[in-house]
Coordinates of C-alpha atoms and ligand atoms in Angstrom, one line a residue:
X1 CA -21.1 -1.4 -3.7
X2 CA -20.2 -0.6 -8.0
X3 CA -17.5 1.4 -7.5
X4 CA -13.8 0.6 -5.1
X5 CA -13.2 1.8 -2.2
X6 CA -9.7 1.9 -2.4
X7 CA -7.9 2.4 -5.8
X8 CA -4.1 1.1 -6.5
X9 CA -2.0 1.6 -9.0
X10 CA 1.8 0.4 -8.8
X11 CA 2.3 2.9 -11.3
X12 CA 6.9 1.8 -11.2
X13 CA 7.9 -2.1 -9.7
X14 CA 10.9 -0.4 -8.3
X15 CA 12.6 -0.8 -4.3
X16 CA 15.8 -0.5 -3.0
X17 CA 14.4 -3.4 0.5
X18 CA 14.1 -7.0 0.3
X19 CA 11.9 -7.7 2.8
X20 CA 11.3 -10.6 4.3
X21 CA 8.2 -10.9 4.1
X22 CA 7.6 -9.8 0.6
X23 CA 7.4 -11.0 -2.9
X24 CA 9.8 -8.2 -4.1
X25 CA 13.0 -9.9 -4.0
X26 CA 11.6 -12.5 -6.4
X27 CA 9.9 -11.4 -8.4
X28 CA 9.9 -11.8 -12.2
X29 CA 8.4 -8.0 -13.2
X30 CA 10.7 -5.8 -11.3
X31 CA 11.6 -3.0 -13.4
X32 CA 7.7 -3.1 -14.8
X33 CA 6.6 0.9 -16.1
X34 CA 3.2 1.8 -16.4
X35 CA 2.3 3.9 -19.4
X36 CA 0.7 7.0 -18.2
X37 CA -1.7 6.7 -20.5
X38 CA -3.0 3.9 -19.4
X39 CA -3.0 5.1 -15.7
X40 CA -4.4 8.4 -16.6
X41 CA -6.9 6.1 -18.2
X42 CA -8.0 3.9 -15.0
X43 CA -8.8 7.3 -13.0
X44 CA -10.8 8.4 -15.6
X45 CA -12.2 5.1 -15.5
X46 CA -13.4 5.6 -12.3
X47 CA -14.0 9.2 -11.9
X48 CA -16.6 8.4 -13.6
X49 CA -18.5 7.0 -11.4
X50 CA -20.8 9.2 -9.0
X51 CA -19.3 7.1 -6.2
X52 CA -15.2 8.1 -5.4
X53 CA -12.9 6.4 -3.8
X54 CA -11.9 6.9 -0.4
X55 CA -8.4 7.0 -1.1
X56 CA -5.5 6.5 -4.4
X57 CA -2.3 4.3 -3.0
X58 CA 0.2 4.5 -5.3
X59 CA 2.0 1.2 -4.6
X60 CA 1.8 -2.0 -4.4
X61 CA 5.9 -4.0 -4.6
X62 CA 7.1 -0.4 -5.4
X63 CA 8.7 2.1 -3.3
X64 CA 6.3 5.0 -4.9
X65 CA 8.7 7.5 -5.2
X66 CA 11.0 5.5 -7.2
X67 CA 8.9 6.8 -10.3
X68 CA 9.8 10.2 -10.8
X69 CA 6.4 11.0 -12.2
X70 CA 4.8 10.3 -8.5
X71 CA 3.6 14.0 -8.2
X72 CA 2.3 14.9 -11.6
X73 CA -0.2 11.9 -10.6
X74 CA -1.2 12.7 -7.2
X75 CA -2.0 16.2 -9.2
X76 CA -3.6 14.0 -11.9
X77 CA -5.7 12.2 -9.0
X78 CA -6.7 16.5 -7.3
X79 CA -7.9 17.2 -10.8
X80 CA -10.1 13.5 -11.8
X81 CA -11.4 12.5 -7.8
X82 CA -10.9 16.2 -6.1
X83 CA -12.5 13.6 -2.9
X84 CA -9.7 11.3 -2.5
X85 CA -6.8 11.3 -0.5
X86 CA -3.8 9.8 -0.8
X87 CA -2.1 7.2 1.2
X88 CA 1.6 7.7 0.7
X89 CA 3.4 3.7 1.4
X90 CA 6.8 4.2 2.0
X91 CA 10.1 2.3 3.7
X92 CA 10.7 5.3 5.3
X93 CA 14.4 6.2 3.0
X94 CA 12.7 7.9 0.6
X95 CA 11.8 10.7 2.8
X96 CA 15.0 13.2 2.2
X97 CA 14.5 17.0 3.6
X98 CA 12.9 17.7 -0.6
X99 CA 9.7 15.2 -0.6
X100 CA 8.6 15.9 3.6
X101 CA 8.4 19.4 1.3
X102 CA 6.7 18.1 -1.2
X103 CA 4.7 15.8 0.2
X104 CA 4.3 17.7 3.2
X105 CA 2.1 20.1 0.9
X106 CA 0.5 18.3 -1.1
X107 CA -2.9 18.7 -0.7
X108 CA -4.8 16.0 -1.0
X109 CA -2.2 14.1 0.7
X110 CA -4.4 11.7 3.4
X111 CA -1.5 9.5 5.5
X112 CA 1.3 8.6 4.4
X113 CA 2.2 4.8 6.3
X114 CA 6.0 4.2 7.1
X115 CA 6.9 0.5 6.8
X116 CA 9.2 0.6 9.7
X117 CA 8.9 -3.1 10.9
X118 CA 12.0 -3.1 13.8
X119 CA 13.0 -0.2 16.1
X120 CA 15.8 -2.6 16.9
X121 CA 19.0 -2.0 14.1
X122 CA 20.0 -5.5 13.2
X123 CA 16.9 -6.7 12.9
X124 CA 15.3 -3.8 10.0
X125 CA 18.6 -4.8 8.8
X126 CA 18.1 -8.4 8.7
X127 CA 14.1 -8.5 8.0
X128 CA 14.4 -4.7 4.9
X129 CA 18.2 -5.3 4.1
X130 CA 18.1 -1.2 4.9
X131 CA 19.9 1.6 6.5
X132 CA 18.5 1.5 9.5
X133 CA 19.5 5.4 10.3
X134 CA 18.7 6.6 7.8
X135 CA 14.8 5.4 7.8
X136 CA 15.0 7.5 11.6
X137 CA 16.5 10.3 10.4
X138 CA 14.6 10.9 7.6
X139 CA 11.8 9.6 10.0
X140 CA 13.0 12.5 12.5
X141 CA 12.8 15.1 10.5
X142 CA 9.2 14.1 9.7
X143 CA 8.7 14.2 13.1
X144 CA 9.5 17.8 13.7
X145 CA 7.6 19.2 10.7
X146 CA 4.6 17.5 11.8
X147 CA 4.9 18.7 15.0
X148 CA 6.5 22.0 13.5
X149 CA 3.2 23.3 11.8
X150 CA 0.4 20.9 13.0
X151 CA -0.1 18.7 10.4
X152 CA -3.0 15.9 11.4
X153 CA -2.6 13.5 8.5
X154 CA -2.3 10.7 9.8
X155 CA 1.8 9.0 9.7
X156 CA 1.4 5.1 10.9
X157 CA 4.7 3.0 11.7
X158 CA 4.4 -0.4 10.3
X159 CA 5.1 -3.4 11.3
X160 CA 4.9 -7.3 9.7
X161 CA 4.4 -9.0 13.4
X162 CA 6.2 -11.7 14.5
X163 CA 3.5 -13.2 16.9
X164 CA 7.0 -12.8 20.0
X165 CA 6.9 -9.5 22.4
X166 CA 9.6 -7.5 19.7
X167 CA 5.9 -6.4 18.8
X168 CA 5.0 -4.8 21.9
X169 CA 8.4 -3.8 22.1
X170 CA 8.0 -2.2 19.1
X171 CA 4.6 -0.4 19.5
X172 CA 6.5 1.4 22.9
X173 CA 9.2 2.4 21.3
X174 CA 7.1 3.5 18.2
X175 CA 5.5 5.8 20.8
X176 CA 8.0 6.8 22.6
X177 CA 10.3 8.4 20.2
X178 CA 7.8 10.2 17.4
X179 CA 4.5 10.7 19.6
X180 CA 2.7 12.5 16.8
X181 CA 2.6 8.6 14.5
X182 CA 0.7 6.2 15.0
X183 CA 2.7 2.6 15.4
X184 CA 0.4 -0.6 13.7
X185 CA 1.4 -4.2 14.1
X186 CA -0.3 -6.6 12.0
X187 CA 0.2 -10.5 11.2
X188 CA 2.2 -12.1 7.8
X189 CA 0.7 -13.4 5.6
X190 CA 1.9 -15.4 3.3
X191 CA 1.3 -13.4 -0.2
X192 CA -0.9 -16.4 -1.5
X193 CA 2.0 -18.8 -0.3
X194 CA 4.7 -17.3 -2.1
X195 CA 6.3 -16.1 1.1
X196 CA 5.4 -18.3 4.7
X197 CA 2.6 -16.7 7.5
X198 CA 2.1 -17.3 11.0
X199 CA -0.6 -18.5 12.5
X200 CA -3.4 -16.4 13.6
X201 CA -6.5 -18.1 14.0
X202 CA -9.5 -18.2 11.6
X203 CA -9.3 -15.8 9.7
X204 CA -12.3 -14.3 9.3
X205 CA -14.6 -14.7 6.4
X206 CA -14.9 -11.5 4.9
X207 CA -12.3 -9.7 3.0
X208 CA -11.8 -6.1 2.8
X209 CA -9.9 -6.4 -0.2
X210 CA -12.5 -7.3 -2.2
X211 CA -13.8 -3.8 -2.3
X212 CA -10.3 -3.0 -3.4
X213 CA -9.2 -1.5 -6.9
X214 CA -4.7 -2.7 -7.6
X215 CA -3.6 -2.7 -11.0
X216 CA -0.2 -3.6 -11.3
X217 CA 2.7 -1.7 -13.7
X218 CA 1.7 -4.2 -16.6
X219 CA -1.3 -3.5 -16.6
X220 CA -3.3 -5.7 -15.4
X221 CA -5.5 -6.1 -12.6
X222 CA -4.3 -7.3 -9.6
X223 CA -7.4 -10.0 -6.8
X224 CA -5.5 -8.1 -3.9
X225 CA -2.9 -6.4 -2.4
X226 CA -1.0 -10.0 -2.2
X227 CA -1.6 -11.6 -5.6
X228 CA 1.9 -9.8 -6.9
X229 CA 2.3 -10.9 -9.8
X230 CA -2.1 -10.8 -11.0
X231 CA -2.7 -14.5 -11.2
X232 CA -6.1 -14.4 -9.6
X233 CA -6.8 -11.3 -11.2
X234 CA -8.8 -11.3 -14.6
X235 CA -9.2 -7.9 -16.0
X236 CA -6.1 -5.3 -17.4
X237 CA -6.6 -1.3 -17.5
X238 CA -5.3 -1.4 -21.8
X239 CA -8.5 -2.8 -23.1
X240 CA -11.3 -2.7 -20.5
X241 CA -12.7 0.3 -18.0
X242 CA -11.4 -0.6 -14.9
X243 CA -15.5 -0.8 -13.7
X244 CA -15.8 -3.7 -15.5
X245 CA -13.0 -4.6 -14.1
X246 CA -14.0 -4.4 -10.3
X247 CA -17.7 -5.8 -10.8
X248 CA -16.2 -8.3 -12.7
X249 CA -19.6 -11.0 -11.6
X250 CA -17.2 -13.3 -9.4
X251 CA -15.7 -9.4 -7.4
X252 CA -19.5 -8.3 -7.4
X253 CA -20.6 -11.8 -5.8
X254 CA -17.7 -11.4 -3.5
X255 CA -19.0 -8.3 -1.9
X256 CA -22.5 -8.3 -1.4
X257 CA -22.5 -12.6 -0.3
X258 CA -19.0 -11.6 1.6
X259 CA -17.7 -15.8 1.6
X260 CA -14.8 -16.9 0.8
X261 CA -15.7 -19.8 -1.0
X262 CA -16.6 -18.5 -4.6
X263 CA -13.2 -17.8 -4.9
X264 CA -10.7 -20.3 -5.5
X265 CA -7.5 -18.2 -4.2
X266 CA -9.8 -16.2 -1.4
X267 CA -11.1 -19.8 -0.1
X268 CA -7.8 -21.3 0.3
X269 CA -5.9 -17.2 2.1
X270 CA -5.4 -17.6 5.8
X271 CA -4.5 -13.6 5.1
X272 CA -6.8 -11.6 7.3
X273 CA -6.8 -7.9 5.6
Ligands
LIG301 S1 -9.4 -12.8 1.7 FE1 -7.2 -14.1 0.6 S2 -7.1 -13.9 -1.5 FE2 -8.5 -13.2 -1.5 S3 -8.6 -11.1 -1.7 FE3 -8.7 -11.2 0.4 S4 -6.6 -11.2 0.7 FE4 -7.1 -11.9 -1.5

């Protein structure tokens, strides 16, 4: 209850995608980079707890490998949080042969999540503004290495769904082309009013995000993974202990009572995360 299940740090706000369902393209935080000393301080603060996170995730609205410090950060996590695996989120364009080799050799790699979003080149281009051919080429290379070396860490291929038959077509296509990977489709949410969501009915009363601690590249805490600019966060890693940020009375009350009504952002949120 008093230590985060997931620690997420956005180290450098840089991405090459222009996803229509993400606030990155219009963010005024593009280019922000978190000082290495603050990244270490956050990890140190969390490491001082007896209970270590289930995952460390170095991403929010960024493509992690654009930060050249990333492997050094993974090593720092391995030293300070030896029981915490890395969750690597990517749009797939940075999965070059060199990165596949290095990433798959990272001892504390927990999973790779590729935000693929579509198996249709035209839809992929429209949704993300990236080269579908490059992503598929990289995924095939990853699948080949994964099979040849009998890796066991999960590789997820995710889609932000639109509620049409394209969602199930995507799942079917992924299973046939990349049988060792795990396709999933999630409903889109509106990033607290910044994009548009789809109607998936009533959101559940609780939220897994109450058990995650998220820091932005400016050092501020974000309430959750969809609080992209931290307007609902209360803490700042520059002058607060990360565990104290996680245990802010309102955040603690959300976890203990599991009521969205306790926080104005959660009360208005329709995300099922
Ligand atoms: S309920 Fe919505 S606003 Fe609240 S933490 Fe969860 S995702 Fe964020």
